[in-house]
Amino acid sequence: MTGRRVLLGLDLLAKAALVVLLLVALAHPDLANLKAKGAGLRLVIYPLGALAVPMWWWLQGRRAWAGRRFPWGADLLVTLPWLSDLLGNRLDFFDTVTWWDDVSHFGHWLLLTAGVLAAWAPGRRIGAGALIMVGLGFGATAAVLWELGEYAAFMRFLPTYAYAYPDTLGDLTLGTSGSLVAGLLVAVHRRVRPPVRD
């Protein structure tokens, strides 16, 4: 079995698991541990997030991707944060494991940013500095948008809202740090294995 087939299989498995967890959240928000956590918005945003790479690929058109294969690895990296968040909520880790939220913000932004960078310009030679800056720019922007979404969806209604500001600052710091690490890792990966056309 080739590496591309393994990535394809893992990507499809992750997307199927995401669909199952979304259906559980739709049918039973309490069972998914998403009650009062913006379950309705997650049901819209998460599928769109998991389909971002295929939609981008399709919108770019055939001419932009002449001779290239679909980036299954990048698609998997972009899908995993959405799946992990739903699974972490389903298993109640966010409310019972004190460090889970921090690890999630760092790890989710690392995966998401690495996936975006891997899909953004495959085959093009991009300097490490530019790649890291793009990763930081994307990751910091995504982290701010995520925190604004959390605030609008449910944070301002929680009885612990007074304590939310330090949590938001920590989440932004961890998300941006994860993006920085993703930029560094993708830059090192590209230096070790320069992009080649398929």
PDB file of C-alpha atoms in Angstrom:
ATOM      1  CA  MET A   1       0.000   0.000   0.000  1.00  0.00           C
ATOM      2  CA  THR A   2       1.459   3.357  -1.025  1.00  0.00           C
ATOM      3  CA  GLY A   3       1.779   6.342   1.271  1.00  0.00           C
ATOM      4  CA  ARG A   4      -0.839   8.228  -0.742  1.00  0.00           C
ATOM      5  CA  ARG A   5      -3.342   5.414  -0.261  1.00  0.00           C
ATOM      6  CA  VAL A   6      -2.668   5.360   3.472  1.00  0.00           C
ATOM      7  CA  LEU A   7      -3.245   9.125   3.635  1.00  0.00           C
ATOM      8  CA  LEU A   8      -6.417   8.765   1.560  1.00  0.00           C
ATOM      9  CA  GLY A   9      -7.703   6.037   3.903  1.00  0.00           C
ATOM     10  CA  LEU A  10      -6.874   7.996   7.057  1.00  0.00           C
ATOM     11  CA  ASP A  11      -8.410  11.164   5.629  1.00  0.00           C
ATOM     12  CA  LEU A  12     -11.664   9.419   4.687  1.00  0.00           C
ATOM     13  CA  LEU A  13     -11.778   7.671   8.076  1.00  0.00           C
ATOM     14  CA  ALA A  14     -11.309  11.008   9.879  1.00  0.00           C
ATOM     15  CA  LYS A  15     -14.050  12.621   7.810  1.00  0.00           C
ATOM     16  CA  ALA A  16     -16.420   9.689   8.461  1.00  0.00           C
ATOM     17  CA  ALA A  17     -15.746   9.891  12.210  1.00  0.00           C
ATOM     18  CA  LEU A  18     -16.378  13.643  12.083  1.00  0.00           C
ATOM     19  CA  VAL A  19     -19.739  13.069  10.361  1.00  0.00           C
ATOM     20  CA  VAL A  20     -20.745  10.503  13.011  1.00  0.00           C
ATOM     21  CA  LEU A  21     -19.836  12.878  15.852  1.00  0.00           C
ATOM     22  CA  LEU A  22     -21.692  15.744  14.150  1.00  0.00           C
ATOM     23  CA  LEU A  23     -24.798  13.561  13.814  1.00  0.00           C
ATOM     24  CA  VAL A  24     -24.573  12.672  17.516  1.00  0.00           C
ATOM     25  CA  ALA A  25     -24.221  16.371  18.357  1.00  0.00           C
ATOM     26  CA  LEU A  26     -27.217  17.197  16.170  1.00  0.00           C
ATOM     27  CA  ALA A  27     -29.425  14.488  17.671  1.00  0.00           C
ATOM     28  CA  HIS A  28     -28.206  14.721  21.278  1.00  0.00           C
ATOM     29  CA  PRO A  29     -26.232  17.894  22.182  1.00  0.00           C
ATOM     30  CA  ASP A  30     -26.188  16.745  25.832  1.00  0.00           C
ATOM     31  CA  LEU A  31     -24.591  13.428  24.866  1.00  0.00           C
ATOM     32  CA  ALA A  32     -21.980  15.293  22.800  1.00  0.00           C
ATOM     33  CA  ASN A  33     -21.297  17.604  25.797  1.00  0.00           C
ATOM     34  CA  LEU A  34     -21.933  20.631  23.590  1.00  0.00           C
ATOM     35  CA  LYS A  35     -24.946  22.062  25.418  1.00  0.00           C
ATOM     36  CA  ALA A  36     -24.352  25.792  25.959  1.00  0.00           C
ATOM     37  CA  LYS A  37     -21.149  25.551  23.865  1.00  0.00           C
ATOM     38  CA  GLY A  38     -22.405  26.804  20.516  1.00  0.00           C
ATOM     39  CA  ALA A  39     -23.482  23.402  19.178  1.00  0.00           C
ATOM     40  CA  GLY A  40     -25.469  24.968  16.321  1.00  0.00           C
ATOM     41  CA  LEU A  41     -22.503  26.972  15.036  1.00  0.00           C
ATOM     42  CA  ARG A  42     -20.205  23.958  15.317  1.00  0.00           C
ATOM     43  CA  LEU A  43     -22.614  21.943  13.158  1.00  0.00           C
ATOM     44  CA  VAL A  44     -22.099  24.502  10.386  1.00  0.00           C
ATOM     45  CA  ILE A  45     -18.451  25.546  10.856  1.00  0.00           C
ATOM     46  CA  TYR A  46     -16.883  22.108  11.406  1.00  0.00           C
ATOM     47  CA  PRO A  47     -18.036  20.495   8.145  1.00  0.00           C
ATOM     48  CA  LEU A  48     -16.951  23.624   6.254  1.00  0.00           C
ATOM     49  CA  GLY A  49     -13.567  23.484   7.977  1.00  0.00           C
ATOM     50  CA  ALA A  50     -13.129  19.812   7.130  1.00  0.00           C
ATOM     51  CA  LEU A  51     -14.052  20.526   3.500  1.00  0.00           C
ATOM     52  CA  ALA A  52     -11.818  23.605   3.161  1.00  0.00           C
ATOM     53  CA  VAL A  53      -9.033  21.851   1.233  1.00  0.00           C
ATOM     54  CA  PRO A  54     -11.366  20.066  -1.255  1.00  0.00           C
ATOM     55  CA  MET A  55     -13.322  23.304  -1.814  1.00  0.00           C
ATOM     56  CA  TRP A  56     -10.103  25.273  -2.325  1.00  0.00           C
ATOM     57  CA  TRP A  57      -8.796  22.591  -4.681  1.00  0.00           C
ATOM     58  CA  TRP A  58     -12.007  22.692  -6.719  1.00  0.00           C
ATOM     59  CA  LEU A  59     -12.142  26.522  -6.801  1.00  0.00           C
ATOM     60  CA  GLN A  60      -8.548  26.721  -8.059  1.00  0.00           C
ATOM     61  CA  GLY A  61      -9.575  24.753 -11.102  1.00  0.00           C
ATOM     62  CA  ARG A  62      -7.759  22.242 -13.260  1.00  0.00           C
ATOM     63  CA  ARG A  63      -5.347  24.722 -14.827  1.00  0.00           C
ATOM     64  CA  ALA A  64      -3.883  25.747 -11.457  1.00  0.00           C
ATOM     65  CA  TRP A  65      -3.338  22.082 -10.536  1.00  0.00           C
ATOM     66  CA  ALA A  66      -2.198  20.717 -13.884  1.00  0.00           C
ATOM     67  CA  GLY A  67      -0.205  17.565 -13.245  1.00  0.00           C
ATOM     68  CA  ARG A  68      -0.805  17.599  -9.486  1.00  0.00           C
ATOM     69  CA  ARG A  69      -2.599  15.141  -7.272  1.00  0.00           C
ATOM     70  CA  PHE A  70      -5.038  16.021  -4.521  1.00  0.00           C
ATOM     71  CA  PRO A  71      -3.123  16.791  -1.263  1.00  0.00           C
ATOM     72  CA  TRP A  72      -4.553  14.048   0.961  1.00  0.00           C
ATOM     73  CA  GLY A  73      -2.005  14.686   3.720  1.00  0.00           C
ATOM     74  CA  ALA A  74      -2.875  18.386   3.892  1.00  0.00           C
ATOM     75  CA  ASP A  75      -6.588  17.559   3.888  1.00  0.00           C
ATOM     76  CA  LEU A  76      -6.091  15.112   6.768  1.00  0.00           C
ATOM     77  CA  LEU A  77      -4.144  17.720   8.783  1.00  0.00           C
ATOM     78  CA  VAL A  78      -6.938  20.277   8.284  1.00  0.00           C
ATOM     79  CA  THR A  79      -9.647  17.730   9.225  1.00  0.00           C
ATOM     80  CA  LEU A  80      -8.030  16.443  12.435  1.00  0.00           C
ATOM     81  CA  PRO A  81      -8.546  19.564  14.608  1.00  0.00           C
ATOM     82  CA  TRP A  82     -12.303  19.563  13.964  1.00  0.00           C
ATOM     83  CA  LEU A  83     -12.509  15.850  14.732  1.00  0.00           C
ATOM     84  CA  SER A  84     -10.337  16.176  17.831  1.00  0.00           C
ATOM     85  CA  ASP A  85     -12.444  19.028  19.213  1.00  0.00           C
ATOM     86  CA  LEU A  86     -15.681  17.087  18.811  1.00  0.00           C
ATOM     87  CA  LEU A  87     -14.135  13.932  20.254  1.00  0.00           C
ATOM     88  CA  GLY A  88     -12.662  15.864  23.194  1.00  0.00           C
ATOM     89  CA  ASN A  89     -16.098  17.331  23.937  1.00  0.00           C
ATOM     90  CA  ARG A  90     -17.811  13.972  23.485  1.00  0.00           C
ATOM     91  CA  LEU A  91     -15.426  12.384  26.007  1.00  0.00           C
ATOM     92  CA  ASP A  92     -15.888  15.432  28.281  1.00  0.00           C
ATOM     93  CA  PHE A  93     -12.141  16.127  28.345  1.00  0.00           C
ATOM     94  CA  PHE A  94     -12.612  19.914  28.136  1.00  0.00           C
ATOM     95  CA  ASP A  95     -14.518  19.936  31.448  1.00  0.00           C
ATOM     96  CA  THR A  96     -12.701  17.132  33.293  1.00  0.00           C
ATOM     97  CA  VAL A  97      -9.038  17.250  32.185  1.00  0.00           C
ATOM     98  CA  THR A  98      -7.543  20.551  33.319  1.00  0.00           C
ATOM     99  CA  TRP A  99      -4.798  20.713  30.678  1.00  0.00           C
ATOM    100  CA  TRP A 100      -6.869  19.446  27.722  1.00  0.00           C
ATOM    101  CA  ASP A 101      -8.011  22.888  26.520  1.00  0.00           C
ATOM    102  CA  ASP A 102      -4.437  24.216  26.456  1.00  0.00           C
ATOM    103  CA  VAL A 103      -3.032  21.185  24.635  1.00  0.00           C
ATOM    104  CA  SER A 104      -5.940  21.357  22.180  1.00  0.00           C
ATOM    105  CA  HIS A 105      -5.372  24.996  21.301  1.00  0.00           C
ATOM    106  CA  PHE A 106      -1.687  24.394  20.664  1.00  0.00           C
ATOM    107  CA  GLY A 107      -2.154  21.080  18.827  1.00  0.00           C
ATOM    108  CA  HIS A 108      -5.189  22.090  16.789  1.00  0.00           C
ATOM    109  CA  TRP A 109      -3.495  25.213  15.469  1.00  0.00           C
ATOM    110  CA  LEU A 110      -0.315  23.278  14.751  1.00  0.00           C
ATOM    111  CA  LEU A 111      -2.267  20.720  12.665  1.00  0.00           C
ATOM    112  CA  LEU A 112      -4.509  23.280  10.969  1.00  0.00           C
ATOM    113  CA  THR A 113      -1.644  25.600  10.039  1.00  0.00           C
ATOM    114  CA  ALA A 114       0.562  22.738   8.831  1.00  0.00           C
ATOM    115  CA  GLY A 115      -2.306  21.521   6.629  1.00  0.00           C
ATOM    116  CA  VAL A 116      -2.945  24.965   5.187  1.00  0.00           C
ATOM    117  CA  LEU A 117       0.761  25.496   4.495  1.00  0.00           C
ATOM    118  CA  ALA A 118       1.074  22.052   2.888  1.00  0.00           C
ATOM    119  CA  ALA A 119      -1.929  22.712   0.632  1.00  0.00           C
ATOM    120  CA  TRP A 120      -1.218  26.371  -0.081  1.00  0.00           C
ATOM    121  CA  ALA A 121       1.655  26.103  -2.528  1.00  0.00           C
ATOM    122  CA  PRO A 122       2.678  22.518  -3.230  1.00  0.00           C
ATOM    123  CA  GLY A 123       5.573  22.267  -5.625  1.00  0.00           C
ATOM    124  CA  ARG A 124       6.591  25.909  -5.277  1.00  0.00           C
ATOM    125  CA  ARG A 125       9.882  26.853  -3.712  1.00  0.00           C
ATOM    126  CA  ILE A 126       9.107  29.279  -0.911  1.00  0.00           C
ATOM    127  CA  GLY A 127      11.700  30.639   1.473  1.00  0.00           C
ATOM    128  CA  ALA A 128      11.579  29.369   5.049  1.00  0.00           C
ATOM    129  CA  GLY A 129      11.126  32.885   6.423  1.00  0.00           C
ATOM    130  CA  ALA A 130       8.148  33.605   4.167  1.00  0.00           C
ATOM    131  CA  LEU A 131       6.610  30.226   4.981  1.00  0.00           C
ATOM    132  CA  ILE A 132       6.939  30.821   8.728  1.00  0.00           C
ATOM    133  CA  MET A 133       5.457  34.326   8.427  1.00  0.00           C
ATOM    134  CA  VAL A 134       2.505  33.049   6.395  1.00  0.00           C
ATOM    135  CA  GLY A 135       1.952  30.330   9.008  1.00  0.00           C
ATOM    136  CA  LEU A 136       2.039  32.871  11.821  1.00  0.00           C
ATOM    137  CA  GLY A 137      -0.280  35.238   9.964  1.00  0.00           C
ATOM    138  CA  PHE A 138      -2.787  32.518   9.193  1.00  0.00           C
ATOM    139  CA  GLY A 139      -2.609  30.950  12.648  1.00  0.00           C
ATOM    140  CA  ALA A 140      -2.893  34.190  14.622  1.00  0.00           C
ATOM    141  CA  THR A 141      -5.822  35.341  12.484  1.00  0.00           C
ATOM    142  CA  ALA A 142      -7.564  31.976  12.825  1.00  0.00           C
ATOM    143  CA  ALA A 143      -6.990  31.988  16.602  1.00  0.00           C
ATOM    144  CA  VAL A 144      -8.521  35.466  16.960  1.00  0.00           C
ATOM    145  CA  LEU A 145     -11.523  34.488  14.820  1.00  0.00           C
ATOM    146  CA  TRP A 146     -11.976  31.313  16.884  1.00  0.00           C
ATOM    147  CA  GLU A 147     -11.977  33.255  20.168  1.00  0.00           C
ATOM    148  CA  LEU A 148     -14.425  35.833  18.759  1.00  0.00           C
ATOM    149  CA  GLY A 149     -16.663  32.951  17.691  1.00  0.00           C
ATOM    150  CA  GLU A 150     -16.479  31.368  21.153  1.00  0.00           C
ATOM    151  CA  TYR A 151     -17.365  34.698  22.731  1.00  0.00           C
ATOM    152  CA  ALA A 152     -20.332  35.268  20.418  1.00  0.00           C
ATOM    153  CA  ALA A 153     -21.598  31.682  20.656  1.00  0.00           C
ATOM    154  CA  PHE A 154     -21.397  30.933  24.358  1.00  0.00           C
ATOM    155  CA  MET A 155     -18.619  32.460  26.488  1.00  0.00           C
ATOM    156  CA  ARG A 156     -20.468  35.667  27.350  1.00  0.00           C
ATOM    157  CA  PHE A 157     -23.404  33.631  28.695  1.00  0.00           C
ATOM    158  CA  LEU A 158     -21.386  31.456  31.069  1.00  0.00           C
ATOM    159  CA  PRO A 159     -21.545  32.121  34.813  1.00  0.00           C
ATOM    160  CA  THR A 160     -17.726  31.971  34.843  1.00  0.00           C
ATOM    161  CA  TYR A 161     -17.482  34.746  32.234  1.00  0.00           C
ATOM    162  CA  ALA A 162     -15.414  36.937  34.585  1.00  0.00           C
ATOM    163  CA  TYR A 163     -12.614  34.371  34.305  1.00  0.00           C
ATOM    164  CA  ALA A 164     -12.845  34.034  30.537  1.00  0.00           C
ATOM    165  CA  TYR A 165     -10.402  36.849  29.652  1.00  0.00           C
ATOM    166  CA  PRO A 166      -7.280  35.095  30.992  1.00  0.00           C
ATOM    167  CA  ASP A 167      -8.421  31.897  29.274  1.00  0.00           C
ATOM    168  CA  THR A 168      -8.852  33.763  25.985  1.00  0.00           C
ATOM    169  CA  LEU A 169      -5.372  35.289  26.228  1.00  0.00           C
ATOM    170  CA  GLY A 170      -3.894  31.868  26.975  1.00  0.00           C
ATOM    171  CA  ASP A 171      -5.791  30.302  24.073  1.00  0.00           C
ATOM    172  CA  LEU A 172      -4.571  32.992  21.669  1.00  0.00           C
ATOM    173  CA  THR A 173      -0.988  32.530  22.838  1.00  0.00           C
ATOM    174  CA  LEU A 174      -1.157  28.745  22.493  1.00  0.00           C
ATOM    175  CA  GLY A 175      -2.882  28.873  19.105  1.00  0.00           C
ATOM    176  CA  THR A 176      -0.319  31.308  17.742  1.00  0.00           C
ATOM    177  CA  SER A 177       2.534  29.226  19.209  1.00  0.00           C
ATOM    178  CA  GLY A 178       1.156  26.118  17.519  1.00  0.00           C
ATOM    179  CA  SER A 179       1.072  28.008  14.219  1.00  0.00           C
ATOM    180  CA  LEU A 180       4.676  29.117  14.671  1.00  0.00           C
ATOM    181  CA  VAL A 181       5.783  25.520  15.307  1.00  0.00           C
ATOM    182  CA  ALA A 182       3.789  24.378  12.249  1.00  0.00           C
ATOM    183  CA  GLY A 183       5.539  26.986  10.085  1.00  0.00           C
ATOM    184  CA  LEU A 184       8.932  25.873  11.374  1.00  0.00           C
ATOM    185  CA  LEU A 185       8.147  22.174  10.831  1.00  0.00           C
ATOM    186  CA  VAL A 186       6.826  22.682   7.294  1.00  0.00           C
ATOM    187  CA  ALA A 187       9.852  24.873   6.452  1.00  0.00           C
ATOM    188  CA  VAL A 188      12.245  22.199   7.764  1.00  0.00           C
ATOM    189  CA  HIS A 189      10.310  19.465   5.927  1.00  0.00           C
ATOM    190  CA  ARG A 190      10.543  21.410   2.666  1.00  0.00           C
ATOM    191  CA  ARG A 191      14.260  21.981   3.181  1.00  0.00           C
ATOM    192  CA  VAL A 192      14.870  18.267   3.809  1.00  0.00           C
ATOM    193  CA  ARG A 193      12.502  17.165   1.014  1.00  0.00           C
ATOM    194  CA  PRO A 194      12.237  19.975  -1.573  1.00  0.00           C
ATOM    195  CA  PRO A 195       8.877  20.094  -3.367  1.00  0.00           C
ATOM    196  CA  VAL A 196       8.769  18.352  -6.714  1.00  0.00           C
ATOM    197  CA  ARG A 197       6.082  18.260  -9.343  1.00  0.00           C
ATOM    198  CA  ASP A 198       4.049  15.033  -9.479  1.00  0.00           C
TER     199      ASP A 198
END
